[in-house]
Short mmCIF file of C-alpha atoms and ligand atoms in Angstrom, two decimals:
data_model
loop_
_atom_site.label_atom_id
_atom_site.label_comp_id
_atom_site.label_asym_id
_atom_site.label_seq_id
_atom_site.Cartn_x
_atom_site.Cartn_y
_atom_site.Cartn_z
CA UNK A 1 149.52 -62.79 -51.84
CA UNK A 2 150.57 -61.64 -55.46
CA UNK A 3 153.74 -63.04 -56.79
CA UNK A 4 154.43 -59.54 -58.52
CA UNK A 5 157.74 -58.53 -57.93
CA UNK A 6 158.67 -61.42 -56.07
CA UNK A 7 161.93 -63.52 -56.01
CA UNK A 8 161.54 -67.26 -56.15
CA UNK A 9 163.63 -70.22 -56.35
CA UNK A 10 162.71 -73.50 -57.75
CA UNK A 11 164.33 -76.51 -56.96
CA UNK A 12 164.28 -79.44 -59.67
CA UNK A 13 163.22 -76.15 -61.93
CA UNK A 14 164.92 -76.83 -64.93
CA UNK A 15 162.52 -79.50 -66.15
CA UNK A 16 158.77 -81.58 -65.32
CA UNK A 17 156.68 -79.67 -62.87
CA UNK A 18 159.61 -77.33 -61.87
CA UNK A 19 159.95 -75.85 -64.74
CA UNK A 20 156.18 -75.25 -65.07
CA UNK A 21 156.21 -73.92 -62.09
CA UNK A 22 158.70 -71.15 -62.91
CA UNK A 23 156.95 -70.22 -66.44
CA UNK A 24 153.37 -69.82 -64.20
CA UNK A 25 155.21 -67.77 -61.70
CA UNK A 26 156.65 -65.36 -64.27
CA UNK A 27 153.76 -65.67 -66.16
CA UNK A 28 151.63 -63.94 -62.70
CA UNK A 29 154.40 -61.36 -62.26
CA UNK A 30 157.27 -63.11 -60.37
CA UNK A 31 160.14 -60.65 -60.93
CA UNK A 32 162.85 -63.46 -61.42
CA UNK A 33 163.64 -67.35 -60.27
CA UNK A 34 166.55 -69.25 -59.60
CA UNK A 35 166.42 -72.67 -60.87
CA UNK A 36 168.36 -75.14 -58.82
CA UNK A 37 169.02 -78.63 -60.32
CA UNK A 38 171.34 -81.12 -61.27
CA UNK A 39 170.62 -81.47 -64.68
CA UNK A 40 172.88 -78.80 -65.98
CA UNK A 41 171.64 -79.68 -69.96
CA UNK A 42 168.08 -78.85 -69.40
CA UNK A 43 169.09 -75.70 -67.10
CA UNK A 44 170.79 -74.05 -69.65
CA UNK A 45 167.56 -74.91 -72.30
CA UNK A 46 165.58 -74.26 -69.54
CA UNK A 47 167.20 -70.70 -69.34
CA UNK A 48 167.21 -70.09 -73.11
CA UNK A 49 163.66 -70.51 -73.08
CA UNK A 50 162.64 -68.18 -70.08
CA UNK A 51 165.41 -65.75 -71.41
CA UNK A 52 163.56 -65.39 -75.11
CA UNK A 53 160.14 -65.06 -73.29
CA UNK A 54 160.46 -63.19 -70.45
CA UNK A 55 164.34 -61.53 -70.71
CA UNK A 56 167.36 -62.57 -69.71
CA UNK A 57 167.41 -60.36 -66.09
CA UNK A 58 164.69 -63.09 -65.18
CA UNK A 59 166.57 -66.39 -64.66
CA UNK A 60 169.59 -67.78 -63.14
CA UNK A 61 170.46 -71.47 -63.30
CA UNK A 62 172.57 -72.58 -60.23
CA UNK A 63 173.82 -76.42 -61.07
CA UNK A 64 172.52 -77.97 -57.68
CA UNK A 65 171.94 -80.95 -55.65
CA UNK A 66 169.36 -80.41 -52.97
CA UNK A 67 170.48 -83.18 -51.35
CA UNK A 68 174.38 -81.70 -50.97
CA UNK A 69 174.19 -78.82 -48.08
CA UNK A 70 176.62 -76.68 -49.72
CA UNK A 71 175.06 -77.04 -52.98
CA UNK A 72 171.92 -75.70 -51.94
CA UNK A 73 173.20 -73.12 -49.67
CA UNK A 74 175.09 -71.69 -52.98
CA UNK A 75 171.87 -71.50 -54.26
CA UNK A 76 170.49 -69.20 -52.32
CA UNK A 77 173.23 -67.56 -51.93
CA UNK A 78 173.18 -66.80 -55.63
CA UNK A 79 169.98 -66.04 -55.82
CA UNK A 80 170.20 -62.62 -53.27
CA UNK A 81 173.57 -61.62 -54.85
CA UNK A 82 172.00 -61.48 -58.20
CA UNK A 83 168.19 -60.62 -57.69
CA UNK A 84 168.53 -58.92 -53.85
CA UNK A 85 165.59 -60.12 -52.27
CA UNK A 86 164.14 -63.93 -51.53
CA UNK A 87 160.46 -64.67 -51.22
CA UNK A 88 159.30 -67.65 -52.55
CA UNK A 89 160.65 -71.21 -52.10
CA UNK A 90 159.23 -74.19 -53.94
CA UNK A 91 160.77 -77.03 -52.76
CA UNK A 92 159.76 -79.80 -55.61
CA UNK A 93 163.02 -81.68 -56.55
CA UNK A 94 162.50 -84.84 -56.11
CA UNK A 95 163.05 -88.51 -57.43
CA UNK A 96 160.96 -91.65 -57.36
CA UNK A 97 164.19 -95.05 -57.50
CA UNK A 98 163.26 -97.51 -54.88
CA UNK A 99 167.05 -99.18 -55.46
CA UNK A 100 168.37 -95.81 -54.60
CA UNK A 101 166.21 -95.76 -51.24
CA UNK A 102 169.01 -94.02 -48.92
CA UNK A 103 169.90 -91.08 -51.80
CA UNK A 104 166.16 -91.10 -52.43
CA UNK A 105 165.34 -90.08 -48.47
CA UNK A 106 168.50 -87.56 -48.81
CA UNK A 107 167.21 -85.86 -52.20
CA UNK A 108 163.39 -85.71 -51.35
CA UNK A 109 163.18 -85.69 -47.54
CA UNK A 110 166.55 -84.52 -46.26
CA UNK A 111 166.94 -81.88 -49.25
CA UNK A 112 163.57 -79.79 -48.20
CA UNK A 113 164.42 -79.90 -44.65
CA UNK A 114 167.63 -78.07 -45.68
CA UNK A 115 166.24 -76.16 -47.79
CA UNK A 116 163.19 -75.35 -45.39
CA UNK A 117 165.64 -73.86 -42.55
CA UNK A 118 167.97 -72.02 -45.21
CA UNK A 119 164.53 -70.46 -46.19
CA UNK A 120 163.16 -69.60 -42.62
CA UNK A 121 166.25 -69.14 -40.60
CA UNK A 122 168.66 -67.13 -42.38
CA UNK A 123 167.06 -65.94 -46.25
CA UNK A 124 163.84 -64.46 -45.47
CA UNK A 125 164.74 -62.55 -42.38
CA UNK A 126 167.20 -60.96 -44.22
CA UNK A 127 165.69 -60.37 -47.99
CA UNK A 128 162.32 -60.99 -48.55
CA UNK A 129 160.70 -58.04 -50.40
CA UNK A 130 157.25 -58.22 -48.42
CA UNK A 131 155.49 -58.86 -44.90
CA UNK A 132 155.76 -62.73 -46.08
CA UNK A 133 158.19 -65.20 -47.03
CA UNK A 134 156.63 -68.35 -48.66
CA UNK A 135 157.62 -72.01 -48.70
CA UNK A 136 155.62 -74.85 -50.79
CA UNK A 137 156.68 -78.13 -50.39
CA UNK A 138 155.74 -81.03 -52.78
CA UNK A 139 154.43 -84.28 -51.19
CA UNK A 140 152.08 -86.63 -53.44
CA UNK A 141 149.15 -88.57 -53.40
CA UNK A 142 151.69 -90.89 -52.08
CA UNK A 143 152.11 -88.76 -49.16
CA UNK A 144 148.41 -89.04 -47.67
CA UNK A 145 148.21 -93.16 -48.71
CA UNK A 146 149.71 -96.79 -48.62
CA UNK A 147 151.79 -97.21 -52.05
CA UNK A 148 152.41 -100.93 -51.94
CA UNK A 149 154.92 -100.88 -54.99
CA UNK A 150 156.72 -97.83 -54.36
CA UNK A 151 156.73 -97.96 -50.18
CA UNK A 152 160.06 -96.16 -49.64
CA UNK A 153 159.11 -92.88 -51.87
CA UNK A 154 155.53 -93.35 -50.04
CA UNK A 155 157.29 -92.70 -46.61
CA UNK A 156 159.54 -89.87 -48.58
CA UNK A 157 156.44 -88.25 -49.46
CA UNK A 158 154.63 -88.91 -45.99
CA UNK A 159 157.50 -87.28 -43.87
CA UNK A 160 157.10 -84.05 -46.32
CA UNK A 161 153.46 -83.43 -44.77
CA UNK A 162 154.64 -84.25 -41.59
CA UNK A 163 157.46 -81.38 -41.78
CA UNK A 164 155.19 -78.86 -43.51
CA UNK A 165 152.19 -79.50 -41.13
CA UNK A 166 154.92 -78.95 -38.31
CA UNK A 167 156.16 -75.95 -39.55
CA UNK A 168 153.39 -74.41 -40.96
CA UNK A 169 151.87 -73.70 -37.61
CA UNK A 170 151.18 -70.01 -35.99
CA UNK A 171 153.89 -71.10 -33.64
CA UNK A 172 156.00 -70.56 -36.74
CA UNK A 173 154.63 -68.03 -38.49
CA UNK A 174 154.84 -65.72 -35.35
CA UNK A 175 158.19 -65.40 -35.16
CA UNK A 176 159.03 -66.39 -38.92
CA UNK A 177 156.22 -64.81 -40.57
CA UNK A 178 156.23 -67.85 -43.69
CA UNK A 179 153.53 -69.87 -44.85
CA UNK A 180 154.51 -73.23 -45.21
CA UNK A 181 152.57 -75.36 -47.98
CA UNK A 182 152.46 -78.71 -49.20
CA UNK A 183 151.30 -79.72 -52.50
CA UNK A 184 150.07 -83.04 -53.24
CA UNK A 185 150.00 -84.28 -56.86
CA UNK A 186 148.56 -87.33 -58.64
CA UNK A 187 149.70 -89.26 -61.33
CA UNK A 188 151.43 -86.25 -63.59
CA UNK A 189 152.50 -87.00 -67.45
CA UNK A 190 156.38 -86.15 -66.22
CA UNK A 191 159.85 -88.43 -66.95
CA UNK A 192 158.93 -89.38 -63.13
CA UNK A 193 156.12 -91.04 -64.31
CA UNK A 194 157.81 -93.57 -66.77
CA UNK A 195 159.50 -96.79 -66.77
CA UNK A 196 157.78 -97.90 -63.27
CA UNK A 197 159.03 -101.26 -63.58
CA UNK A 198 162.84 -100.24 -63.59
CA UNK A 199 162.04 -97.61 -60.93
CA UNK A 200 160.50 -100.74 -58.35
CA UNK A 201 162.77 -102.00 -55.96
CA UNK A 202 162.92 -105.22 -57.12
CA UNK A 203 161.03 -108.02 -59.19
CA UNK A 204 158.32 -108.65 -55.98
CA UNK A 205 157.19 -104.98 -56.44
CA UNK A 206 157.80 -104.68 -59.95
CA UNK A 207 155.10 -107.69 -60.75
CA UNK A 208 152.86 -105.23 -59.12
CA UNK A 209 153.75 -102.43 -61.12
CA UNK A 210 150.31 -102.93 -63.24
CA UNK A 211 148.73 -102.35 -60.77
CA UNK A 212 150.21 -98.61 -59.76
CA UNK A 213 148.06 -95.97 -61.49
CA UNK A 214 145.11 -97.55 -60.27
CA UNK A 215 146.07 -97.76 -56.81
CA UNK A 216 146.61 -94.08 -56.92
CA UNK A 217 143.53 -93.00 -58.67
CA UNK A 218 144.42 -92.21 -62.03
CA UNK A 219 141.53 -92.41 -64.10
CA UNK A 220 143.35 -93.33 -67.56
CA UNK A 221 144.51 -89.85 -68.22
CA UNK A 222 147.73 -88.61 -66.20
CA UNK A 223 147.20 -84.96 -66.15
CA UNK A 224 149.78 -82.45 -67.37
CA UNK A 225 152.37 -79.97 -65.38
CA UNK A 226 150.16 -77.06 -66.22
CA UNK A 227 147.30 -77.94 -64.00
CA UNK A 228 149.75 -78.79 -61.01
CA UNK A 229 151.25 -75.41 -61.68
CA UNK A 230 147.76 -73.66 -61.38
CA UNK A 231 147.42 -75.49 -58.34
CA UNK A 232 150.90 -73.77 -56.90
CA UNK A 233 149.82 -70.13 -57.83
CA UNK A 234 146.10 -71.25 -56.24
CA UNK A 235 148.09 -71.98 -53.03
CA UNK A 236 150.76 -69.21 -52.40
CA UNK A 237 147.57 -66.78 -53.75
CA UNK A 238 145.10 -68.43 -51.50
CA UNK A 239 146.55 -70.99 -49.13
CA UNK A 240 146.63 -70.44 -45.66
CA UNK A 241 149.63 -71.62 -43.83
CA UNK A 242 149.93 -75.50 -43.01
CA UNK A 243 147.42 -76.31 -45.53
CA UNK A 244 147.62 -79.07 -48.10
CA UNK A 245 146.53 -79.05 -51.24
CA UNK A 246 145.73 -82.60 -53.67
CA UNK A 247 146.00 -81.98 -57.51
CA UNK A 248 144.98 -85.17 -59.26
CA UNK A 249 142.66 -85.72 -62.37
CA UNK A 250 142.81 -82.14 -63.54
CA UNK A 251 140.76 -81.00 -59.82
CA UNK A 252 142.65 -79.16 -57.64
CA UNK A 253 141.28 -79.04 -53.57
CA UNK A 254 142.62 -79.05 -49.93
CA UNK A 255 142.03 -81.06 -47.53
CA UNK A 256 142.38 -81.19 -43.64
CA UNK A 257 143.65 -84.18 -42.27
CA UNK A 258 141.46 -85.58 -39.28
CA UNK A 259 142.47 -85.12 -35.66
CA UNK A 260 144.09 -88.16 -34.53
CA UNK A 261 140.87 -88.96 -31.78
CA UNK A 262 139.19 -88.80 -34.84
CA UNK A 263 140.82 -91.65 -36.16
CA UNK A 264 139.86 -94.07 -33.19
CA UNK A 265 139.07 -97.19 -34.57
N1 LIG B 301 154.98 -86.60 -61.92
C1 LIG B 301 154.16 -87.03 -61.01
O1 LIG B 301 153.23 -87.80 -61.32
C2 LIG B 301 154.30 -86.59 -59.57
C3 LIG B 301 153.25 -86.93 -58.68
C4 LIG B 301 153.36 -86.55 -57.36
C5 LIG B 301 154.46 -85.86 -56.93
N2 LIG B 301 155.46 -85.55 -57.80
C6 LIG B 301 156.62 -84.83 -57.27
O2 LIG B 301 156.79 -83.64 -58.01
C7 LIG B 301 158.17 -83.29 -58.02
C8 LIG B 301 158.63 -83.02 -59.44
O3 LIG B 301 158.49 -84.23 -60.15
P1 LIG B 301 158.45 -84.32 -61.74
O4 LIG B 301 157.35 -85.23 -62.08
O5 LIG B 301 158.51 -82.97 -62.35
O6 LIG B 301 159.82 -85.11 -61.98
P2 LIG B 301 160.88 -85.00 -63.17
O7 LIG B 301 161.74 -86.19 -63.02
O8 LIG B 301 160.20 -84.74 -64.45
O9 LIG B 301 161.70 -83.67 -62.79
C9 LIG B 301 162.43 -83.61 -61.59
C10 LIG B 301 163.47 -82.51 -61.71
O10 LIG B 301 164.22 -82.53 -60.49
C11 LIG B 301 165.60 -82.57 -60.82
N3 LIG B 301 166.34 -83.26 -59.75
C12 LIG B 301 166.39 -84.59 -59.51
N4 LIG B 301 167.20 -84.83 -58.46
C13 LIG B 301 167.65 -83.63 -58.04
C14 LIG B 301 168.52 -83.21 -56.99
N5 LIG B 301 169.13 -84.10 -56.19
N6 LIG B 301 168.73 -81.89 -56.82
C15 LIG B 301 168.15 -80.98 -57.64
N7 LIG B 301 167.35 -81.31 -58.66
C16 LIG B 301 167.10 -82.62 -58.85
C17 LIG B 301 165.69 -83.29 -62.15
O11 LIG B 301 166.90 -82.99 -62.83
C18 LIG B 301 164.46 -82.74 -62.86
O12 LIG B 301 164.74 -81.51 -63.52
C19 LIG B 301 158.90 -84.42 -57.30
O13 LIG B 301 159.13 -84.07 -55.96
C20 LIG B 301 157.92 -85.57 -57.38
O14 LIG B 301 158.12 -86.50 -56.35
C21 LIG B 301 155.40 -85.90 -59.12
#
């Protein structure tokens, strides 16, 4: 699928990976986003910036908190009564607080739930453009292992493959005609990625804090948002529906989770 002349809206857009993702999507064609966050100082930069480079038709900022039903339905509701159509959904806000554990589940898990059935059951019926409606959903490489230090963003980031894997089935697509995706990044040179110690739930997990970027496989070098963004265009332009895709290190690949018999011990 080509993004050309798409719609898309990008939750956490205005800054990190979001953001990223929106400049690669226009970038490849993507007729306009909708960038849907809370930070409403980095929307309107984030705006100014897409505005100078790609013209001021090709951007709205809607001040949003996935996690906040309304919030997120005005979102979308935005985005049709200013661009018309709806075809794309990345779903990638998301924080990383252990002490905030229960807003945490509500932003990451919660919000792309909501955000998933906005999407499927009442926006891309009605307005997408094409044949398809796309949805890419962001996990981690702390969805698909144990994260010792950071265990309640690990399950966060576990349930996302869990809901994409569900949805992104042909059940689904037969009678919603969307590809679900999940996207699973490594260690990524983003605010996210900074003062681990104060992010740890408390001083047990934040002794192990050390320890964190070589439990998930960094090699020394976070990479930057651009390759996670060339993984996102790689999967709504090549990814079939339920897959997941790892971007860590600077290589992007999928992978196919065993069958549970297959996991017999
Ligand atoms: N950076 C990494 O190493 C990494 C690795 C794996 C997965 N991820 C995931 O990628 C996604 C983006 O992370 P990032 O590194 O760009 O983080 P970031 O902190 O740099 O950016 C997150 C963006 O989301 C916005 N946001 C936060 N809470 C929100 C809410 N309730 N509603 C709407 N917007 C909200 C923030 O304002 C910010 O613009 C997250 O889901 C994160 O879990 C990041």
């Amino acid at each position: 699928m080509s993004v050309e002349n798409k719609v898309a809206i990008v939750t956490g857009g205005a800054s990190g990976i979001g953001f990223q993702y929106a400049l690669e999507l226009l970038q490849n064609g993507l007729r306009a986003v909708t960038l849907a966050d809370t930070d409403a100082a980095k929307g309107e930069e984030a705006v100014a910036k897409i505005s100078n480079d790609f013209g001021a038709d090709k951007v709205l900022f809607v001040e949003t908190d996935v996690s906040v039903k309304v919030q997120l339905a005005n979102a979308f509701k935005q985005t049709v009564e200013k661009f018309g159509n709806l075809d794309i959904v990345i779903n990638n806000a998301g924080v990383m607080v252990e002490a905030i554990w229960e807003k945490m589940i509500n932003i990451n898990l919660k919000g792309t739930i909501y955000s998933c059935i906005l999407a499927m059951e009442e926006y891309f019926p009605k307005y997408k453009s094409g044949d398809e409606g796309i949805i890419v959903n962001t996990s981690s490489v702390a969805g698909l292992q144990e994260v010792p230090i950071f265990p309640f963003y690990a399950t966060t980031k576990h349930a996302i493959i869990g809901l994409s894997k569900s949805l992104g089935t042909p059940q689904n697509y037969a009678t919603t005609k969307t590809r679900v995706m999940t996207i699973c990044p490594g260690p990524t040179v983003t605010p996210l990625m900074q003062d681990l110690e104060n992010k740890a739930f408390n001083e047990r997990y934040r002794a192990l804090t050390g320890e964190f970027f070589k439990l998930v496989g960094d090699v020394g070098k976070p990479q930057t948002v651009d390759v996670v963004s060339k993984c996102m265009m790689k999967v709504i332009q090549e990814g079939s529906n339920g897959s997941i895709w790892v971007v860590e290190n600077g290589e992007i690949y999928e992978i196919a989770p065993p069958d549970r018999k297959d996991m017999k011990k």
